[in-house]
Amino acid sequence: MDLALLGFLMVATFMTLIMTKRMTPLVALIVVPTAFALLAGFASGVGDMMIDGIKNLAPTGVMLLFAILFFSIMTDTGLFDPLVNRLLRVVHGDPMLILIGTVVLCALVSLDGDGSTTYIITIAALLPLYKRYDMNRLYLCCLLMTTSGIMNLTPWGGPTARAASALKLDPATLFLPLIPGMIAGLAALIALAVWFGRKERRRIGHVKANEPTAFTGMAVSQFPEARRPHLRWFNGALTLALIAGLVTGILPLSALMMLAFAIAMIVNYPQVAEQKERISAHAGNVLSVVSLIFAAGIFTGILSGTGMVEAMSKEVVGFIPPVLGPYMAPITAALSLPFTFFISNDAFYFGMLPILAEAGTHYGVSPMAIARASLMGQPVHLLSPLVPSTYLLVSLAGIDLADHQRFTLVPAAAICAVMTIVGMAVLAFPLVG
């Protein structure tokens, strides 16, 4: 059977199963690609493909494992209590201010270019507010993920670096014309936050910061025996040092997280029994995220190893009729939404983008325009079950991945459309080549 057709069927089957909740993402990521690899006649090599995919995602899995443990322990110690209390005073119990602040805070934190770090920091600061006022956490995840998708277009972000590398372009030159579209996207997100805020105002109204509520604060009430207020300055310095190390790249992310976790445990909980208790308290959270990462490695390993990704890319490009050739830039922007969702960024930018750029040159569309257009789908890309940081986000927020995908898909696609329209208007990439 044709590899491209099998690839499309595999992706469609996988998404249908998890969106309808007929199968958990963990099971679907393992069973669906294995079944299609066997159907395609790759029984003898499917094991090697799985191991290759797992190896590629192993550093990410290790990093997320120790990141969840480290920041969970920092929350247990009460490190974020002062920040939460200050935020409570600033927002004055207004859900709209909390939602607008979510976008602003995420945009600032996202400047480091790492989605996992962004989610860890922003969730630690904001989730207690959402819980205290009983706000809809789907709003939190929607705003955080979409904001991160916009800010991910910085030159040091993964997608822009991949596009520049794939087509041998200067990242700075590639990035600068995208700034108006990013600003427009953030403005649209602020408007979305205001709309969410109005809905929450109608539902829960204003809540005075000093009013008793059903929720008394995650960092305050959970595991009171684990609080270490006398070590707050040390824990704050350790967290800042970790973030500085992440930004400067002094060590690999996984190594930094492991070291920070070990130091935090030794200083805050010197007794072995205390350390075991802290690890056990967060083991469920860790297992749910890390197991999905390694399962996703099987999916991506088979998708690449069987050649399905390459076949799917060629099939899509070949399907574009010559009459639409001069419109390759907006076509590329439109294709970036589904394809960066269904396949990894690496597969799209290193496998499909060069083919799209080559097709564009035949119709007078520059590779630079194609590269910029290819970045427009990033807010939707982060909804993909193949993105490790997405599992971290929904796990920390305590919501279901399928619920997050259904809720956020339309707003994320709308933000992509806003950025694309502005990108064409400022000639970052032309409508017609």
JSON list of N, CA and C in Angstrom, two decimals, residues 207-239:
[
{"chain": "A", "resi": 207, "resn": "VAL", "atom": "N", "xyz": [-13.83, 38.70, 43.39]},
{"chain": "A", "resi": 207, "resn": "VAL", "atom": "CA", "xyz": [-13.60, 38.05, 44.67]},
{"chain": "A", "resi": 207, "resn": "VAL", "atom": "C", "xyz": [-12.57, 38.85, 45.44]},
{"chain": "A", "resi": 208, "resn": "LYS", "atom": "N", "xyz": [-12.91, 39.25, 46.65]},
{"chain": "A", "resi": 208, "resn": "LYS", "atom": "CA", "xyz": [-11.95, 39.99, 47.45]},
{"chain": "A", "resi": 208, "resn": "LYS", "atom": "C", "xyz": [-10.81, 39.07, 47.86]},
{"chain": "A", "resi": 209, "resn": "ALA", "atom": "N", "xyz": [-9.59, 39.63, 47.79]},
{"chain": "A", "resi": 209, "resn": "ALA", "atom": "CA", "xyz": [-8.42, 38.81, 48.06]},
{"chain": "A", "resi": 209, "resn": "ALA", "atom": "C", "xyz": [-8.42, 38.24, 49.46]},
{"chain": "A", "resi": 210, "resn": "ASN", "atom": "N", "xyz": [-9.07, 38.90, 50.41]},
{"chain": "A", "resi": 210, "resn": "ASN", "atom": "CA", "xyz": [-9.03, 38.42, 51.78]},
{"chain": "A", "resi": 210, "resn": "ASN", "atom": "C", "xyz": [-10.26, 37.61, 52.16]},
{"chain": "A", "resi": 211, "resn": "GLU", "atom": "N", "xyz": [-11.11, 37.33, 51.15]},
{"chain": "A", "resi": 211, "resn": "GLU", "atom": "CA", "xyz": [-12.28, 36.52, 51.44]},
{"chain": "A", "resi": 211, "resn": "GLU", "atom": "C", "xyz": [-11.90, 35.06, 51.55]},
{"chain": "A", "resi": 212, "resn": "PRO", "atom": "N", "xyz": [-12.49, 34.32, 52.48]},
{"chain": "A", "resi": 212, "resn": "PRO", "atom": "CA", "xyz": [-12.22, 32.88, 52.52]},
{"chain": "A", "resi": 212, "resn": "PRO", "atom": "C", "xyz": [-12.84, 32.22, 51.31]},
{"chain": "A", "resi": 213, "resn": "THR", "atom": "N", "xyz": [-12.17, 31.23, 50.77]},
{"chain": "A", "resi": 213, "resn": "THR", "atom": "CA", "xyz": [-12.68, 30.51, 49.60]},
{"chain": "A", "resi": 213, "resn": "THR", "atom": "C", "xyz": [-12.54, 29.03, 49.85]},
{"chain": "A", "resi": 214, "resn": "ALA", "atom": "N", "xyz": [-13.12, 28.24, 48.94]},
{"chain": "A", "resi": 214, "resn": "ALA", "atom": "CA", "xyz": [-13.01, 26.79, 49.07]},
{"chain": "A", "resi": 214, "resn": "ALA", "atom": "C", "xyz": [-11.56, 26.34, 48.91]},
{"chain": "A", "resi": 215, "resn": "PHE", "atom": "N", "xyz": [-10.82, 27.10, 48.16]},
{"chain": "A", "resi": 215, "resn": "PHE", "atom": "CA", "xyz": [-9.40, 26.78, 47.96]},
{"chain": "A", "resi": 215, "resn": "PHE", "atom": "C", "xyz": [-8.55, 27.78, 48.73]},
{"chain": "A", "resi": 216, "resn": "THR", "atom": "N", "xyz": [-7.65, 27.28, 49.52]},
{"chain": "A", "resi": 216, "resn": "THR", "atom": "CA", "xyz": [-6.86, 28.16, 50.38]},
{"chain": "A", "resi": 216, "resn": "THR", "atom": "C", "xyz": [-5.45, 28.37, 49.88]},
{"chain": "A", "resi": 217, "resn": "GLY", "atom": "N", "xyz": [-5.18, 27.92, 48.65]},
{"chain": "A", "resi": 217, "resn": "GLY", "atom": "CA", "xyz": [-3.85, 28.18, 48.10]},
{"chain": "A", "resi": 217, "resn": "GLY", "atom": "C", "xyz": [-3.05, 26.90, 47.98]},
{"chain": "A", "resi": 218, "resn": "MET", "atom": "N", "xyz": [-2.67, 26.53, 46.77]},
{"chain": "A", "resi": 218, "resn": "MET", "atom": "CA", "xyz": [-1.96, 25.27, 46.57]},
{"chain": "A", "resi": 218, "resn": "MET", "atom": "C", "xyz": [-0.67, 25.23, 47.36]},
{"chain": "A", "resi": 219, "resn": "ALA", "atom": "N", "xyz": [0.10, 26.32, 47.28]},
{"chain": "A", "resi": 219, "resn": "ALA", "atom": "CA", "xyz": [1.40, 26.31, 47.92]},
{"chain": "A", "resi": 219, "resn": "ALA", "atom": "C", "xyz": [1.28, 26.40, 49.43]},
{"chain": "A", "resi": 220, "resn": "VAL", "atom": "N", "xyz": [0.10, 26.83, 49.94]},
{"chain": "A", "resi": 220, "resn": "VAL", "atom": "CA", "xyz": [-0.05, 27.02, 51.37]},
{"chain": "A", "resi": 220, "resn": "VAL", "atom": "C", "xyz": [-0.57, 25.75, 52.04]},
{"chain": "A", "resi": 221, "resn": "SER", "atom": "N", "xyz": [-1.61, 25.15, 51.45]},
{"chain": "A", "resi": 221, "resn": "SER", "atom": "CA", "xyz": [-2.31, 24.08, 52.14]},
{"chain": "A", "resi": 221, "resn": "SER", "atom": "C", "xyz": [-1.78, 22.69, 51.83]},
{"chain": "A", "resi": 222, "resn": "GLN", "atom": "N", "xyz": [-1.18, 22.49, 50.67]},
{"chain": "A", "resi": 222, "resn": "GLN", "atom": "CA", "xyz": [-0.75, 21.16, 50.28]},
{"chain": "A", "resi": 222, "resn": "GLN", "atom": "C", "xyz": [0.60, 20.83, 50.92]},
{"chain": "A", "resi": 223, "resn": "PHE", "atom": "N", "xyz": [0.67, 19.68, 51.58]},
{"chain": "A", "resi": 223, "resn": "PHE", "atom": "CA", "xyz": [1.89, 19.20, 52.23]},
{"chain": "A", "resi": 223, "resn": "PHE", "atom": "C", "xyz": [2.48, 20.25, 53.19]},
{"chain": "A", "resi": 224, "resn": "PRO", "atom": "N", "xyz": [1.72, 20.67, 54.20]},
{"chain": "A", "resi": 224, "resn": "PRO", "atom": "CA", "xyz": [2.26, 21.69, 55.12]},
{"chain": "A", "resi": 224, "resn": "PRO", "atom": "C", "xyz": [3.53, 21.25, 55.83]},
{"chain": "A", "resi": 225, "resn": "GLU", "atom": "N", "xyz": [3.69, 19.93, 56.03]},
{"chain": "A", "resi": 225, "resn": "GLU", "atom": "CA", "xyz": [4.89, 19.45, 56.69]},
{"chain": "A", "resi": 225, "resn": "GLU", "atom": "C", "xyz": [6.15, 19.62, 55.85]},
{"chain": "A", "resi": 226, "resn": "ALA", "atom": "N", "xyz": [5.97, 19.87, 54.55]},
{"chain": "A", "resi": 226, "resn": "ALA", "atom": "CA", "xyz": [7.12, 20.01, 53.66]},
{"chain": "A", "resi": 226, "resn": "ALA", "atom": "C", "xyz": [7.59, 21.45, 53.50]},
{"chain": "A", "resi": 227, "resn": "ARG", "atom": "N", "xyz": [6.87, 22.40, 54.09]},
{"chain": "A", "resi": 227, "resn": "ARG", "atom": "CA", "xyz": [7.22, 23.81, 53.93]},
{"chain": "A", "resi": 227, "resn": "ARG", "atom": "C", "xyz": [8.55, 24.12, 54.61]},
{"chain": "A", "resi": 228, "resn": "ARG", "atom": "N", "xyz": [9.34, 24.97, 53.94]},
{"chain": "A", "resi": 228, "resn": "ARG", "atom": "CA", "xyz": [10.64, 25.36, 54.48]},
{"chain": "A", "resi": 228, "resn": "ARG", "atom": "C", "xyz": [10.80, 26.88, 54.32]},
{"chain": "A", "resi": 229, "resn": "PRO", "atom": "N", "xyz": [10.02, 27.67, 55.06]},
{"chain": "A", "resi": 229, "resn": "PRO", "atom": "CA", "xyz": [10.10, 29.13, 54.89]},
{"chain": "A", "resi": 229, "resn": "PRO", "atom": "C", "xyz": [11.47, 29.71, 55.24]},
{"chain": "A", "resi": 230, "resn": "HIS", "atom": "N", "xyz": [12.19, 29.04, 56.16]},
{"chain": "A", "resi": 230, "resn": "HIS", "atom": "CA", "xyz": [13.50, 29.56, 56.54]},
{"chain": "A", "resi": 230, "resn": "HIS", "atom": "C", "xyz": [14.55, 29.36, 55.45]},
{"chain": "A", "resi": 231, "resn": "LEU", "atom": "N", "xyz": [14.24, 28.53, 54.43]},
{"chain": "A", "resi": 231, "resn": "LEU", "atom": "CA", "xyz": [15.17, 28.29, 53.31]},
{"chain": "A", "resi": 231, "resn": "LEU", "atom": "C", "xyz": [14.71, 28.97, 52.02]},
{"chain": "A", "resi": 232, "resn": "ARG", "atom": "N", "xyz": [13.77, 29.92, 52.16]},
{"chain": "A", "resi": 232, "resn": "ARG", "atom": "CA", "xyz": [13.20, 30.54, 50.96]},
{"chain": "A", "resi": 232, "resn": "ARG", "atom": "C", "xyz": [14.25, 31.27, 50.14]},
{"chain": "A", "resi": 233, "resn": "TRP", "atom": "N", "xyz": [15.17, 31.97, 50.79]},
{"chain": "A", "resi": 233, "resn": "TRP", "atom": "CA", "xyz": [16.20, 32.71, 50.06]},
{"chain": "A", "resi": 233, "resn": "TRP", "atom": "C", "xyz": [17.13, 31.74, 49.31]},
{"chain": "A", "resi": 234, "resn": "PHE", "atom": "N", "xyz": [17.49, 30.66, 49.96]},
{"chain": "A", "resi": 234, "resn": "PHE", "atom": "CA", "xyz": [18.34, 29.68, 49.27]},
{"chain": "A", "resi": 234, "resn": "PHE", "atom": "C", "xyz": [17.62, 29.07, 48.08]},
{"chain": "A", "resi": 235, "resn": "ASN", "atom": "N", "xyz": [16.35, 28.68, 48.28]},
{"chain": "A", "resi": 235, "resn": "ASN", "atom": "CA", "xyz": [15.59, 28.06, 47.19]},
{"chain": "A", "resi": 235, "resn": "ASN", "atom": "C", "xyz": [15.38, 29.04, 46.04]},
{"chain": "A", "resi": 236, "resn": "GLY", "atom": "N", "xyz": [15.16, 30.32, 46.38]},
{"chain": "A", "resi": 236, "resn": "GLY", "atom": "CA", "xyz": [15.02, 31.33, 45.34]},
{"chain": "A", "resi": 236, "resn": "GLY", "atom": "C", "xyz": [16.30, 31.50, 44.54]},
{"chain": "A", "resi": 237, "resn": "ALA", "atom": "N", "xyz": [17.44, 31.53, 45.24]},
{"chain": "A", "resi": 237, "resn": "ALA", "atom": "CA", "xyz": [18.73, 31.66, 44.55]},
{"chain": "A", "resi": 237, "resn": "ALA", "atom": "C", "xyz": [19.01, 30.44, 43.68]},
{"chain": "A", "resi": 238, "resn": "LEU", "atom": "N", "xyz": [18.66, 29.26, 44.18]},
{"chain": "A", "resi": 238, "resn": "LEU", "atom": "CA", "xyz": [18.87, 28.03, 43.41]},
{"chain": "A", "resi": 238, "resn": "LEU", "atom": "C", "xyz": [18.01, 28.04, 42.14]},
{"chain": "A", "resi": 239, "resn": "THR", "atom": "N", "xyz": [16.76, 28.48, 42.27]},
{"chain": "A", "resi": 239, "resn": "THR", "atom": "CA", "xyz": [15.87, 28.53, 41.10]},
{"chain": "A", "resi": 239, "resn": "THR", "atom": "C", "xyz": [16.36, 29.55, 40.07]}
]
